[in-house]
mmCIF file of C-alpha atoms in Angstrom:
data_model
loop_
_atom_site.group_PDB
_atom_site.id
_atom_site.type_symbol
_atom_site.label_atom_id
_atom_site.label_comp_id
_atom_site.label_asym_id
_atom_site.label_seq_id
_atom_site.Cartn_x
_atom_site.Cartn_y
_atom_site.Cartn_z
ATOM 1 C CA MET R 1 17.764 8.238 32.981
ATOM 2 C CA ALA R 2 16.260 4.776 33.900
ATOM 3 C CA GLN R 3 15.566 2.433 31.150
ATOM 4 C CA ARG R 4 13.279 -0.742 30.948
ATOM 5 C CA GLN R 5 13.234 -3.126 27.917
ATOM 6 C CA TRP R 6 10.522 -5.883 27.097
ATOM 7 C CA SER R 7 10.832 -8.522 24.328
ATOM 8 C CA MET R 8 7.123 -8.176 23.915
ATOM 9 C CA MET R 9 6.098 -6.129 20.855
ATOM 10 C CA GLY R 10 9.863 -4.913 20.723
ATOM 11 C CA THR R 11 8.992 -2.504 23.397
ATOM 12 C CA VAL R 12 11.602 -0.194 24.890
ATOM 13 C CA ILE R 13 10.949 2.298 27.541
ATOM 14 C CA LEU R 14 13.324 5.030 28.537
ATOM 15 C CA LEU R 15 12.320 7.044 31.484
ATOM 16 C CA LYS R 16 13.716 10.360 33.163
ATOM 17 C CA LEU R 17 12.132 10.416 36.513
ATOM 18 C CA PRO R 18 10.245 13.411 37.436
ATOM 19 C CA ASP R 19 11.237 16.370 39.636
ATOM 20 C CA LEU R 20 7.642 16.758 41.096
ATOM 21 C CA ALA R 21 8.547 20.153 42.527
ATOM 22 C CA VAL R 22 9.232 21.649 39.283
ATOM 23 C CA SER R 23 6.740 24.310 38.046
ATOM 24 C CA PRO R 24 4.964 23.753 34.784
ATOM 25 C CA LEU R 25 6.868 26.903 33.424
ATOM 26 C CA ALA R 26 10.361 25.252 34.094
ATOM 27 C CA VAL R 27 9.184 22.189 32.489
ATOM 28 C CA ALA R 28 8.066 24.026 29.377
ATOM 29 C CA ASP R 29 11.350 26.095 29.262
ATOM 30 C CA ASP R 30 13.953 23.576 30.173
ATOM 31 C CA PRO R 31 14.051 20.209 28.635
ATOM 32 C CA ALA R 32 16.189 18.815 31.264
ATOM 33 C CA ALA R 33 13.488 19.443 33.907
ATOM 34 C CA GLY R 34 10.440 17.507 34.633
ATOM 35 C CA SER R 35 9.908 13.933 33.386
ATOM 36 C CA LEU R 36 10.749 12.250 30.204
ATOM 37 C CA LEU R 37 8.937 9.015 29.465
ATOM 38 C CA ARG R 38 9.556 7.211 26.176
ATOM 39 C CA ILE R 39 7.670 4.066 24.770
ATOM 40 C CA ALA R 40 9.091 2.658 21.640
ATOM 41 C CA GLY R 41 8.224 -0.440 19.844
ATOM 42 C CA ASN R 42 7.537 -1.682 16.395
ATOM 43 C CA GLY R 43 7.763 2.056 15.221
ATOM 44 C CA ASN R 44 5.636 3.141 18.139
ATOM 45 C CA GLU R 45 6.784 5.808 20.548
ATOM 46 C CA ALA R 46 5.616 8.082 23.058
ATOM 47 C CA ALA R 47 7.068 11.051 25.315
ATOM 48 C CA VAL R 48 5.099 12.441 27.985
ATOM 49 C CA GLY R 49 5.614 15.441 30.519
ATOM 50 C CA SER R 50 5.336 14.992 34.166
ATOM 51 C CA ARG R 51 1.740 15.515 35.552
ATOM 52 C CA ASN R 52 0.714 18.706 37.217
ATOM 53 C CA THR R 53 -1.094 18.027 40.372
ATOM 54 C CA ALA R 54 -1.006 19.420 43.919
ATOM 55 C CA ALA R 55 -0.491 16.066 45.509
ATOM 56 C CA SER R 56 2.485 15.221 43.273
ATOM 57 C CA ASP R 57 5.179 16.540 45.686
ATOM 58 C CA SER R 58 4.166 14.149 48.365
ATOM 59 C CA GLU R 59 4.245 10.855 45.969
ATOM 60 C CA ASN R 60 6.887 8.595 44.998
ATOM 61 C CA PRO R 61 8.067 9.764 41.420
ATOM 62 C CA ALA R 62 9.524 6.444 40.638
ATOM 63 C CA ALA R 63 6.502 4.458 41.696
ATOM 64 C CA TRP R 64 4.063 6.812 39.669
ATOM 65 C CA SER R 65 6.413 6.659 36.592
ATOM 66 C CA GLU R 66 6.540 2.726 36.664
ATOM 67 C CA ILE R 67 2.840 2.430 37.090
ATOM 68 C CA LEU R 68 2.218 4.830 34.209
ATOM 69 C CA LEU R 69 4.733 2.823 32.058
ATOM 70 C CA ASP R 70 3.072 -0.514 32.899
ATOM 71 C CA GLN R 71 -0.385 0.808 32.160
ATOM 72 C CA ALA R 72 0.864 2.248 28.773
ATOM 73 C CA GLU R 73 2.377 -1.053 27.878
ATOM 74 C CA ALA R 74 -0.565 -2.985 28.855
ATOM 75 C CA PHE R 75 -2.879 -0.752 26.718
ATOM 76 C CA LEU R 76 -0.506 -1.029 23.534
ATOM 77 C CA GLN R 77 -0.484 -4.913 24.021
ATOM 78 C CA GLU R 78 -4.198 -5.115 24.371
ATOM 79 C CA ALA R 79 -4.751 -2.863 21.246
ATOM 80 C CA GLU R 80 -2.367 -5.091 19.215
ATOM 81 C CA HIS R 81 -4.580 -8.092 20.204
ATOM 82 C CA ARG R 82 -7.675 -6.231 19.502
ATOM 83 C CA PHE R 83 -7.200 -4.631 16.145
ATOM 84 C CA SER R 84 -4.576 -6.556 14.174
ATOM 85 C CA ALA R 85 -5.538 -7.803 10.773
ATOM 86 C CA ASN R 86 -2.372 -9.869 10.554
ATOM 87 C CA ASP R 87 -2.683 -12.001 13.772
ATOM 88 C CA PRO R 88 -5.593 -14.627 13.393
ATOM 89 C CA GLN R 89 -5.578 -14.903 17.150
ATOM 90 C CA ALA R 90 -6.576 -11.160 17.433
ATOM 91 C CA GLU R 91 -10.154 -10.272 18.174
ATOM 92 C CA LEU R 92 -10.685 -8.937 14.717
ATOM 93 C CA GLY R 93 -9.133 -12.178 13.438
ATOM 94 C CA ALA R 94 -12.221 -13.909 15.180
ATOM 95 C CA VAL R 95 -14.594 -11.880 13.150
ATOM 96 C CA ASN R 96 -12.690 -12.708 9.903
ATOM 97 C CA GLN R 97 -12.700 -16.305 10.496
ATOM 98 C CA ALA R 98 -16.503 -16.398 11.298
ATOM 99 C CA ALA R 99 -17.067 -14.783 7.744
ATOM 100 C CA GLY R 100 -20.249 -16.392 6.176
ATOM 101 C CA GLN R 101 -20.907 -18.354 9.461
ATOM 102 C CA GLN R 102 -22.036 -16.568 12.319
ATOM 103 C CA PRO R 103 -21.865 -12.990 14.138
ATOM 104 C CA VAL R 104 -19.162 -12.580 16.606
ATOM 105 C CA ALA R 105 -19.449 -10.276 19.602
ATOM 106 C CA VAL R 106 -16.581 -7.767 20.025
ATOM 107 C CA HIS R 107 -15.223 -5.398 22.503
ATOM 108 C CA PRO R 108 -16.826 -1.981 22.470
ATOM 109 C CA GLN R 109 -13.664 -0.329 20.948
ATOM 110 C CA LEU R 110 -13.626 -2.735 18.157
ATOM 111 C CA PHE R 111 -17.118 -2.235 17.531
ATOM 112 C CA GLU R 112 -16.833 1.496 17.428
ATOM 113 C CA LEU R 113 -13.889 1.491 15.115
ATOM 114 C CA ILE R 114 -15.572 -0.813 12.817
ATOM 115 C CA SER R 115 -18.754 1.149 12.779
ATOM 116 C CA THR R 116 -16.897 4.176 11.992
ATOM 117 C CA GLY R 117 -14.928 2.411 9.169
ATOM 118 C CA VAL R 118 -18.316 1.298 7.599
ATOM 119 C CA ARG R 119 -19.750 4.574 7.806
ATOM 120 C CA HIS R 120 -16.797 6.157 6.012
ATOM 121 C CA SER R 121 -16.486 3.247 3.432
ATOM 122 C CA LEU R 122 -20.191 3.882 2.449
ATOM 123 C CA ALA R 123 -19.611 7.543 1.920
ATOM 124 C CA PRO R 124 -19.856 8.570 -1.736
ATOM 125 C CA ASP R 125 -16.666 8.473 -3.568
ATOM 126 C CA SER R 126 -14.705 7.434 -0.595
ATOM 127 C CA ASN R 127 -11.510 5.332 -1.238
ATOM 128 C CA LEU R 128 -11.680 3.893 2.342
ATOM 129 C CA ASN R 129 -12.997 0.554 2.440
ATOM 130 C CA ILE R 130 -12.241 -1.621 5.553
ATOM 131 C CA ALA R 131 -13.724 -4.644 3.813
ATOM 132 C CA ILE R 132 -10.501 -4.662 1.527
ATOM 133 C CA GLY R 133 -8.864 -7.273 3.601
ATOM 134 C CA PRO R 134 -8.811 -9.986 0.886
ATOM 135 C CA LEU R 135 -6.952 -7.836 -1.463
ATOM 136 C CA VAL R 136 -4.593 -6.623 1.200
ATOM 137 C CA GLN R 137 -3.874 -10.068 2.238
ATOM 138 C CA THR R 138 -3.260 -11.435 -1.160
ATOM 139 C CA TRP R 139 -0.861 -8.731 -2.410
ATOM 140 C CA ARG R 140 0.907 -8.381 0.906
ATOM 141 C CA ILE R 141 2.919 -5.334 -0.248
ATOM 142 C CA GLY R 142 5.432 -4.587 2.399
ATOM 143 C CA PHE R 143 5.829 -8.115 3.625
ATOM 144 C CA ALA R 144 8.452 -10.653 2.360
ATOM 145 C CA ASP R 145 5.924 -12.904 0.653
ATOM 146 C CA ALA R 146 4.356 -9.934 -1.407
ATOM 147 C CA ARG R 147 3.264 -10.964 -4.946
ATOM 148 C CA VAL R 148 1.232 -9.668 -7.842
ATOM 149 C CA PRO R 149 -2.018 -11.748 -8.109
ATOM 150 C CA ALA R 150 -3.556 -12.864 -11.481
ATOM 151 C CA GLU R 151 -6.124 -10.734 -12.862
ATOM 152 C CA LYS R 152 -8.590 -13.445 -12.524
ATOM 153 C CA GLU R 153 -8.015 -13.719 -8.804
ATOM 154 C CA ILE R 154 -8.183 -9.908 -8.447
ATOM 155 C CA ARG R 155 -11.650 -9.816 -9.926
ATOM 156 C CA ARG R 156 -12.761 -12.701 -7.597
ATOM 157 C CA LEU R 157 -11.367 -10.757 -4.615
ATOM 158 C CA VAL R 158 -13.015 -7.490 -5.403
ATOM 159 C CA GLN R 159 -16.392 -9.163 -5.041
ATOM 160 C CA LEU R 160 -15.453 -9.949 -1.374
ATOM 161 C CA THR R 161 -14.978 -6.300 -0.613
ATOM 162 C CA ASP R 162 -18.368 -5.029 -0.411
ATOM 163 C CA PRO R 163 -18.730 -3.028 2.981
ATOM 164 C CA ARG R 164 -22.522 -3.092 2.742
ATOM 165 C CA LYS R 165 -22.167 -6.806 3.575
ATOM 166 C CA ILE R 166 -20.838 -6.043 7.167
ATOM 167 C CA GLN R 167 -23.772 -6.289 9.375
ATOM 168 C CA LEU R 168 -23.543 -4.560 12.681
ATOM 169 C CA ASP R 169 -25.717 -5.078 15.820
ATOM 170 C CA PRO R 170 -25.213 -2.106 18.193
ATOM 171 C CA ALA R 171 -27.078 -3.723 20.908
ATOM 172 C CA ALA R 172 -25.352 -6.902 21.089
ATOM 173 C CA HIS R 173 -22.001 -5.494 19.717
ATOM 174 C CA THR R 174 -21.861 -8.225 17.100
ATOM 175 C CA VAL R 175 -20.301 -8.036 13.710
ATOM 176 C CA PHE R 176 -21.172 -10.453 10.840
ATOM 177 C CA LEU R 177 -19.421 -10.651 7.315
ATOM 178 C CA GLU R 178 -21.880 -12.079 5.102
ATOM 179 C CA GLU R 179 -19.900 -13.900 2.670
ATOM 180 C CA ALA R 180 -17.097 -16.321 3.388
ATOM 181 C CA GLY R 181 -13.724 -15.090 2.360
ATOM 182 C CA MET R 182 -14.578 -11.680 3.477
ATOM 183 C CA ARG R 183 -12.065 -9.857 5.724
ATOM 184 C CA ILE R 184 -11.949 -6.629 7.670
ATOM 185 C CA ASP R 185 -8.851 -4.599 7.661
ATOM 186 C CA LEU R 186 -8.531 -1.659 9.992
ATOM 187 C CA GLY R 187 -4.882 -0.955 9.036
ATOM 188 C CA ALA R 188 -6.036 2.573 7.753
ATOM 189 C CA LEU R 189 -7.646 3.552 11.043
ATOM 190 C CA ALA R 190 -6.454 1.635 13.962
ATOM 191 C CA LYS R 191 -3.157 3.435 14.697
ATOM 192 C CA GLY R 192 -4.995 6.864 14.835
ATOM 193 C CA TYR R 193 -7.719 5.499 16.946
ATOM 194 C CA ILE R 194 -5.207 3.882 19.543
ATOM 195 C CA ALA R 195 -3.306 7.024 19.493
ATOM 196 C CA ASP R 196 -6.393 9.102 20.350
ATOM 197 C CA VAL R 197 -7.437 6.593 23.160
ATOM 198 C CA LEU R 198 -3.955 6.502 24.556
ATOM 199 C CA LEU R 199 -3.803 10.411 24.770
ATOM 200 C CA ASP R 200 -7.211 10.745 26.354
ATOM 201 C CA TRP R 201 -5.857 8.388 28.984
ATOM 202 C CA LEU R 202 -2.620 10.195 29.416
ATOM 203 C CA GLN R 203 -4.481 13.715 29.725
ATOM 204 C CA ALA R 204 -6.625 11.994 32.416
ATOM 205 C CA GLN R 205 -3.483 11.303 34.346
ATOM 206 C CA GLY R 206 -2.666 15.072 34.245
ATOM 207 C CA VAL R 207 0.344 15.090 32.016
ATOM 208 C CA LEU R 208 1.637 18.469 31.068
ATOM 209 C CA TRP R 209 2.598 17.436 27.456
ATOM 210 C CA ALA R 210 2.838 14.360 25.326
ATOM 211 C CA LEU R 211 4.223 13.204 21.996
ATOM 212 C CA LEU R 212 3.130 10.014 20.471
ATOM 213 C CA ASN R 213 4.485 8.428 17.400
ATOM 214 C CA LEU R 214 2.469 5.339 16.296
ATOM 215 C CA GLY R 215 4.442 3.919 13.049
ATOM 216 C CA GLY R 216 4.394 7.483 11.704
ATOM 217 C CA ASN R 217 1.062 8.804 12.988
ATOM 218 C CA LEU R 218 2.198 11.814 15.133
ATOM 219 C CA VAL R 219 0.165 13.332 17.958
ATOM 220 C CA VAL R 220 1.270 16.335 20.076
ATOM 221 C CA TYR R 221 -0.314 17.815 23.130
ATOM 222 C CA GLY R 222 0.682 20.643 25.476
ATOM 223 C CA PRO R 223 3.650 23.076 24.996
ATOM 224 C CA THR R 224 6.717 21.228 24.008
ATOM 225 C CA PRO R 225 9.669 21.570 26.376
ATOM 226 C CA THR R 226 12.235 21.931 23.636
ATOM 227 C CA GLN R 227 11.116 25.309 22.010
ATOM 228 C CA ALA R 228 10.811 28.596 23.627
ATOM 229 C CA ASP R 229 7.641 29.229 21.961
ATOM 230 C CA GLY R 230 5.892 25.852 23.099
ATOM 231 C CA ARG R 231 5.096 24.983 19.431
ATOM 232 C CA TRP R 232 5.923 21.506 18.359
ATOM 233 C CA ARG R 233 8.152 21.293 15.098
ATOM 234 C CA VAL R 234 6.873 18.586 12.659
ATOM 235 C CA GLY R 235 8.539 18.007 9.582
ATOM 236 C CA ILE R 236 6.740 16.999 6.236
ATOM 237 C CA GLN R 237 8.728 14.366 4.504
ATOM 238 C CA ASP R 238 10.127 15.057 1.059
ATOM 239 C CA PRO R 239 8.963 11.965 -0.731
ATOM 240 C CA GLY R 240 11.820 12.232 -3.322
ATOM 241 C CA LYS R 241 14.544 12.413 -0.750
ATOM 242 C CA PRO R 242 15.800 10.063 2.145
ATOM 243 C CA ARG R 243 14.028 9.899 5.418
ATOM 244 C CA ASN R 244 14.071 13.071 7.617
ATOM 245 C CA GLU R 245 14.688 15.523 4.685
ATOM 246 C CA TYR R 246 11.664 17.730 4.701
ATOM 247 C CA LEU R 247 9.814 19.828 2.308
ATOM 248 C CA GLU R 248 8.271 21.994 5.078
ATOM 249 C CA VAL R 249 8.032 22.239 8.845
ATOM 250 C CA LEU R 250 4.987 22.734 10.861
ATOM 251 C CA ALA R 251 4.741 24.621 14.103
ATOM 252 C CA LEU R 252 1.926 23.357 16.127
ATOM 253 C CA ALA R 253 0.566 25.142 19.216
ATOM 254 C CA ALA R 254 -0.971 22.285 21.110
ATOM 255 C CA ALA R 255 -1.250 24.113 24.618
ATOM 256 C CA ASP R 256 -5.049 24.240 24.070
ATOM 257 C CA GLY R 257 -5.496 20.924 22.525
ATOM 258 C CA PRO R 258 -3.771 18.154 20.623
ATOM 259 C CA PHE R 259 -2.850 18.098 16.989
ATOM 260 C CA SER R 260 -2.353 15.082 14.842
ATOM 261 C CA VAL R 261 -0.224 14.815 11.708
ATOM 262 C CA VAL R 262 -1.057 11.722 9.408
ATOM 263 C CA THR R 263 0.615 11.064 6.063
ATOM 264 C CA SER R 264 -0.359 8.608 3.477
ATOM 265 C CA GLY R 265 2.161 8.175 0.495
ATOM 266 C CA ILE R 266 3.309 5.821 -2.232
ATOM 267 C CA TYR R 267 6.882 6.473 -1.819
ATOM 268 C CA GLU R 268 8.222 3.803 0.589
ATOM 269 C CA ARG R 269 6.447 0.569 0.369
ATOM 270 C CA HIS R 270 6.784 -1.022 -3.030
ATOM 271 C CA LEU R 271 6.819 -4.370 -4.769
ATOM 272 C CA GLU R 272 9.080 -4.651 -7.709
ATOM 273 C CA GLN R 273 8.227 -7.385 -10.312
ATOM 274 C CA ASP R 274 8.785 -7.871 -13.943
ATOM 275 C CA GLY R 275 10.168 -4.309 -14.434
ATOM 276 C CA ARG R 276 7.022 -2.602 -12.764
ATOM 277 C CA SER R 277 6.747 -1.137 -9.438
ATOM 278 C CA TYR R 278 3.548 -1.601 -7.407
ATOM 279 C CA HIS R 279 2.966 0.687 -4.393
ATOM 280 C CA HIS R 280 0.762 -0.564 -1.314
ATOM 281 C CA ILE R 281 -2.378 1.631 -1.460
ATOM 282 C CA LEU R 282 -5.069 -0.214 -3.263
ATOM 283 C CA ASP R 283 -7.924 1.091 -5.045
ATOM 284 C CA PRO R 284 -10.935 -0.913 -3.680
ATOM 285 C CA ARG R 285 -12.750 -0.681 -6.922
ATOM 286 C CA THR R 286 -10.222 -2.264 -9.343
ATOM 287 C CA GLY R 287 -8.224 -4.369 -6.744
ATOM 288 C CA TYR R 288 -4.855 -2.843 -8.127
ATOM 289 C CA PRO R 289 -2.654 0.062 -6.663
ATOM 290 C CA GLN R 290 -4.181 3.584 -6.758
ATOM 291 C CA GLU R 291 -3.461 5.312 -10.100
ATOM 292 C CA THR R 292 -2.685 8.924 -9.029
ATOM 293 C CA ASP R 293 -0.166 11.855 -9.501
ATOM 294 C CA VAL R 294 -0.236 12.530 -5.763
ATOM 295 C CA VAL R 295 2.706 11.013 -4.048
ATOM 296 C CA SER R 296 1.864 12.234 -0.515
ATOM 297 C CA LEU R 297 -1.033 13.621 1.380
ATOM 298 C CA THR R 298 -0.707 14.927 4.895
ATOM 299 C CA VAL R 299 -3.839 15.796 7.083
ATOM 300 C CA ILE R 300 -3.567 17.755 10.242
ATOM 301 C CA SER R 301 -6.336 17.381 12.459
ATOM 302 C CA ARG R 302 -7.308 17.378 16.384
ATOM 303 C CA ARG R 303 -8.061 13.770 16.388
ATOM 304 C CA SER R 304 -5.701 11.264 14.726
ATOM 305 C CA VAL R 305 -8.209 8.936 13.524
ATOM 306 C CA ASP R 306 -9.743 11.777 11.507
ATOM 307 C CA GLY R 307 -6.531 12.170 9.871
ATOM 308 C CA GLU R 308 -6.364 8.568 9.142
ATOM 309 C CA ILE R 309 -9.872 8.557 7.708
ATOM 310 C CA TRP R 310 -9.416 11.524 5.152
ATOM 311 C CA THR R 311 -6.012 10.658 4.005
ATOM 312 C CA THR R 312 -7.549 7.243 3.160
ATOM 313 C CA ARG R 313 -10.861 8.449 1.902
ATOM 314 C CA LEU R 314 -9.293 11.066 -0.279
ATOM 315 C CA PHE R 315 -5.930 9.596 -1.657
ATOM 316 C CA GLY R 316 -6.200 8.782 -5.116
ATOM 317 C CA GLN R 317 -8.642 11.568 -6.025
ATOM 318 C CA PRO R 318 -8.111 14.444 -8.149
ATOM 319 C CA GLN R 319 -5.868 17.255 -6.394
ATOM 320 C CA ASP R 320 -8.697 19.951 -6.459
ATOM 321 C CA THR R 321 -11.244 17.428 -5.076
ATOM 322 C CA VAL R 322 -8.938 16.460 -2.290
ATOM 323 C CA LEU R 323 -8.332 20.145 -1.333
ATOM 324 C CA ALA R 324 -11.930 21.029 -1.583
ATOM 325 C CA ALA R 325 -12.898 18.086 0.572
ATOM 326 C CA LEU R 326 -10.580 19.048 3.345
ATOM 327 C CA GLU R 327 -11.651 22.770 3.237
ATOM 328 C CA ALA R 328 -15.118 21.632 3.786
ATOM 329 C CA GLN R 329 -14.219 19.749 7.094
ATOM 330 C CA PRO R 330 -13.879 21.666 10.443
ATOM 331 C CA GLU R 331 -10.382 21.712 12.000
ATOM 332 C CA LEU R 332 -8.874 19.804 9.076
ATOM 333 C CA GLU R 333 -5.974 21.218 6.925
ATOM 334 C CA GLY R 334 -3.781 19.289 4.329
ATOM 335 C CA ILE R 335 -0.738 19.285 2.244
ATOM 336 C CA LEU R 336 -0.273 17.144 -0.775
ATOM 337 C CA VAL R 337 2.718 16.645 -3.024
ATOM 338 C CA ASP R 338 2.542 15.366 -6.659
ATOM 339 C CA ARG R 339 5.054 13.511 -8.685
ATOM 340 C CA THR R 340 6.627 16.673 -9.914
ATOM 341 C CA GLY R 341 7.337 17.731 -6.318
ATOM 342 C CA ALA R 342 4.706 20.543 -6.497
ATOM 343 C CA ILE R 343 3.054 21.413 -3.148
ATOM 344 C CA ARG R 344 -0.413 22.417 -2.583
ATOM 345 C CA HIS R 345 -2.010 23.498 0.692
ATOM 346 C CA THR R 346 -5.444 24.071 2.235
ATOM 347 C CA SER R 347 -5.985 27.727 3.372
ATOM 348 C CA GLY R 348 -5.354 27.233 6.974
ATOM 349 C CA ILE R 349 -1.689 25.763 6.505
ATOM 350 C CA ALA R 350 0.080 29.017 6.108
ATOM 351 C CA ALA R 351 -0.694 29.847 9.855
ATOM 352 C CA LEU R 352 0.778 26.324 11.041
ATOM 353 C CA LEU R 353 4.174 26.629 9.275
ATOM 354 C CA ALA R 354 7.309 27.546 11.238
#
């Protein structure tokens, strides 16, 4: 197994060079056959199977693998620069810094994701609000400088989180935040969008199978080489137990198209202060952490960004409302866990369980 490591983004890539004469059946049945390409950095990783093309036998497998690695790395670096809400030098940072001053022209991908975010932020009863940046950057739960803001400060910041004040110009691809101090935060959407774009690119390269894990957002495609039935096993974390202890296990047949598994939960990132515990999922209406009896909501979808959208839109709503909303959406299934440990499913989950 060849290995490369970069200091950039903490990226580590492990690579098993492909035996390009191996048939797709052999790759699916034998995890030691074909190629294994692994990209890891800041909680992001990808494993990719060798491509299936008639011309592959005559190509240099090492060169192809190196090119694929280089391009995947470049894409992740570019995505980090484009979508980060924590980097003032990022493209999104330029939009936020120009709040109340002028529109900013942005890359089509960033414009697309902001447009999607605005649409779902304005949906009735949505708990998704991409204008929540001022609150997120003030609480900073999950960072060393996290703090509980004063009530007066929270009331002031809530006034800066109106998504109706995000002006979009589709012709010029510009974004304008009407009030100084507004900030867009795409943290609820970006990982899913990046995973979808990356998988689209990998499919265009002819990969037989792929597993992408971007900070817990999981995407699988094709038949897994580690299971005889080709179905990917994905565990649903038990919120009350250490990581990698599961309540249930999914078995996803992704040979005909990808599956994404996205979970939102309040059981990991907390701020402890004055005897109280504050989780990181903020209510955009109150400015405080969501009050809910749900500790974990998982959405299974075909596109990862859809999982991100609906876990965020629905987290904090009553359990029956959450399940009914997911049932109404095509190709979405859900699993929620409440504070008592009780598990509830949408109707299609039974067919996806191992």
